[in-house]
Coordinates of C-alpha atoms and ligand atoms in Angstrom, one line a residue:
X184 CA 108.3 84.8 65.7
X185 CA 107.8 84.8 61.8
X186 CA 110.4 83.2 59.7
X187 CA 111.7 86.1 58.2
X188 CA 112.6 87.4 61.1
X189 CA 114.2 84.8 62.6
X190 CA 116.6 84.8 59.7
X191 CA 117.2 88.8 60.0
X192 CA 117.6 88.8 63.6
X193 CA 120.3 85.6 63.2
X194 CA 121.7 87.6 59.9
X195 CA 122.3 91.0 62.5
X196 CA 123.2 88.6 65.1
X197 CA 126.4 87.6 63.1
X198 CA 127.3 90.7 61.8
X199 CA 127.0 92.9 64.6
X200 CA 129.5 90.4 66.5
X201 CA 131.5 89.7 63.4
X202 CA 131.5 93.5 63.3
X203 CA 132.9 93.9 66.8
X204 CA 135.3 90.7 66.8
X205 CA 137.2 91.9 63.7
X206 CA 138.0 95.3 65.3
X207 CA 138.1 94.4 69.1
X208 CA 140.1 90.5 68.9
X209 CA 142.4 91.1 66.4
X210 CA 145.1 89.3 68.1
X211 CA 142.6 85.8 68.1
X212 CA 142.7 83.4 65.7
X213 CA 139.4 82.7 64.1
X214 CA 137.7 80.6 62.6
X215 CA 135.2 80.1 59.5
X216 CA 131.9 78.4 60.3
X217 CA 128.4 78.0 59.7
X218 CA 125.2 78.2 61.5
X219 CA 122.6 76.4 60.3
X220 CA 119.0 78.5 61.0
X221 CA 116.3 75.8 61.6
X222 CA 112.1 76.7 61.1
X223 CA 110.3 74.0 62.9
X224 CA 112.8 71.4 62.5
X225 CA 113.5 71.9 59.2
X226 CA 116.5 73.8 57.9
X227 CA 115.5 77.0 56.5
X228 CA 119.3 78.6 55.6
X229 CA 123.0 78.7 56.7
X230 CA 124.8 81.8 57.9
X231 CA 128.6 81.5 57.3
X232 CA 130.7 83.7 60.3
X233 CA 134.1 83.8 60.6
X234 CA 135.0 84.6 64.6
X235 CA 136.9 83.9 67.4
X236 CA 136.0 81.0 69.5
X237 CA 134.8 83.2 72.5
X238 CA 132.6 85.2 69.9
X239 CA 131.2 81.8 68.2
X240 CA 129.9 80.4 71.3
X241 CA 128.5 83.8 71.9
X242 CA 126.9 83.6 68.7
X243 CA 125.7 80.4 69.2
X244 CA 124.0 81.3 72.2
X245 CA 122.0 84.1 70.8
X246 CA 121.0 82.1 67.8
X247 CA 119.5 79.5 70.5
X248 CA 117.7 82.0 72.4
X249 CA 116.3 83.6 69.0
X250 CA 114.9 80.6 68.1
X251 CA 113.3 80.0 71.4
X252 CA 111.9 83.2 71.9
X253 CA 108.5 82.4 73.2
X254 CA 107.0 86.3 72.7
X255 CA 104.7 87.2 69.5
X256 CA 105.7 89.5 68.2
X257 CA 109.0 89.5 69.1
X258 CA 109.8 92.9 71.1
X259 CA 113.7 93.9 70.6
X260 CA 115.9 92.1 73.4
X261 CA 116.7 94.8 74.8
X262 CA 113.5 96.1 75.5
X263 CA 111.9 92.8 76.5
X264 CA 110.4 92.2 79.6
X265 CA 111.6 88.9 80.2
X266 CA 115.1 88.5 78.7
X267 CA 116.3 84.7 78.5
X268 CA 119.6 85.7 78.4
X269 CA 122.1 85.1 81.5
X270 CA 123.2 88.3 83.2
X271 CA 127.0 87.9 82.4
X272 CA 125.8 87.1 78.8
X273 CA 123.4 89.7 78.3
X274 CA 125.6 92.6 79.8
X275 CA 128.1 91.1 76.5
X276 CA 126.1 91.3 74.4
X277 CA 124.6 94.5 75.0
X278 CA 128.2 95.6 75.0
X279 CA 128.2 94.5 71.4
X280 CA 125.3 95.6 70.0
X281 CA 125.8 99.2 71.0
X282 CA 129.3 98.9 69.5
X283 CA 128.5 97.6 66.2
X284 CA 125.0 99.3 66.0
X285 CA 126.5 103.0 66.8
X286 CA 129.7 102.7 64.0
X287 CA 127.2 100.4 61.6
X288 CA 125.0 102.7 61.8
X289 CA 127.5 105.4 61.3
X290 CA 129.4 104.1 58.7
X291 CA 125.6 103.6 56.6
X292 CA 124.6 107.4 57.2
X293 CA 128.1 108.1 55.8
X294 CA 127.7 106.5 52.9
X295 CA 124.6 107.9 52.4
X296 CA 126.2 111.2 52.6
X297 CA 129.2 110.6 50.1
X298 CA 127.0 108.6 47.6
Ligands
ZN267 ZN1 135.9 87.6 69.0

């Protein structure tokens, strides 16, 4: 995985769940926090979140597996071969992704169009 990548993938990471926890745990507190993206060993930059618990950890967990993503180059998680997530995990955040990506995506054509 190239650097730059890593620090898109975590950047989509964190906004497709921030995305989703704003509209779908509106009754959870959350919390403000960082992630700090490491590039072998060293610290490379921080992504600031501000989520639910639940959604952190979930976060956290896809950062980890990001960042230990053995393929080159990286194929999109959901079309790999060999996903490193846990079913129960993967199946969430699947369930994100399609959420966020369908009305981010949405919303981005839209603006497009009303420019
Ligand atoms: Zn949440």
């Amino acid at each position: 995985m190239k650097k730059e990548k890593l620090i898109l993938d975590t950047q989509n990471l964190q906004r497709f769940i921030q995305f989703h926890c704003e509209r779908e745990h509106n009754d959870v507190p959350k919390k403000e926090g960082t992630l700090q993206v490491h590039w072998e060993e060293k610290p490379l930059c921080v992504i600031s979140y501000h989520v639910c618990a639940e959604c952190e950890a979930l976060l956290t967990y896809g950062y980890n597996r990001l960042q230990n993503c053995p393929h080159e180059p990286k194929p999109s998680c959901r079309k790999c071969p060999k996903p490193c997530y846990e079913k129960p995990v993967w199946k969430k955040m699947a369930h994100i992704m399609m959420y966020s990506g369908m009305r981010l995506g949405l919303s981005k054509v839209r603006k497009t169009l009303f420019k």
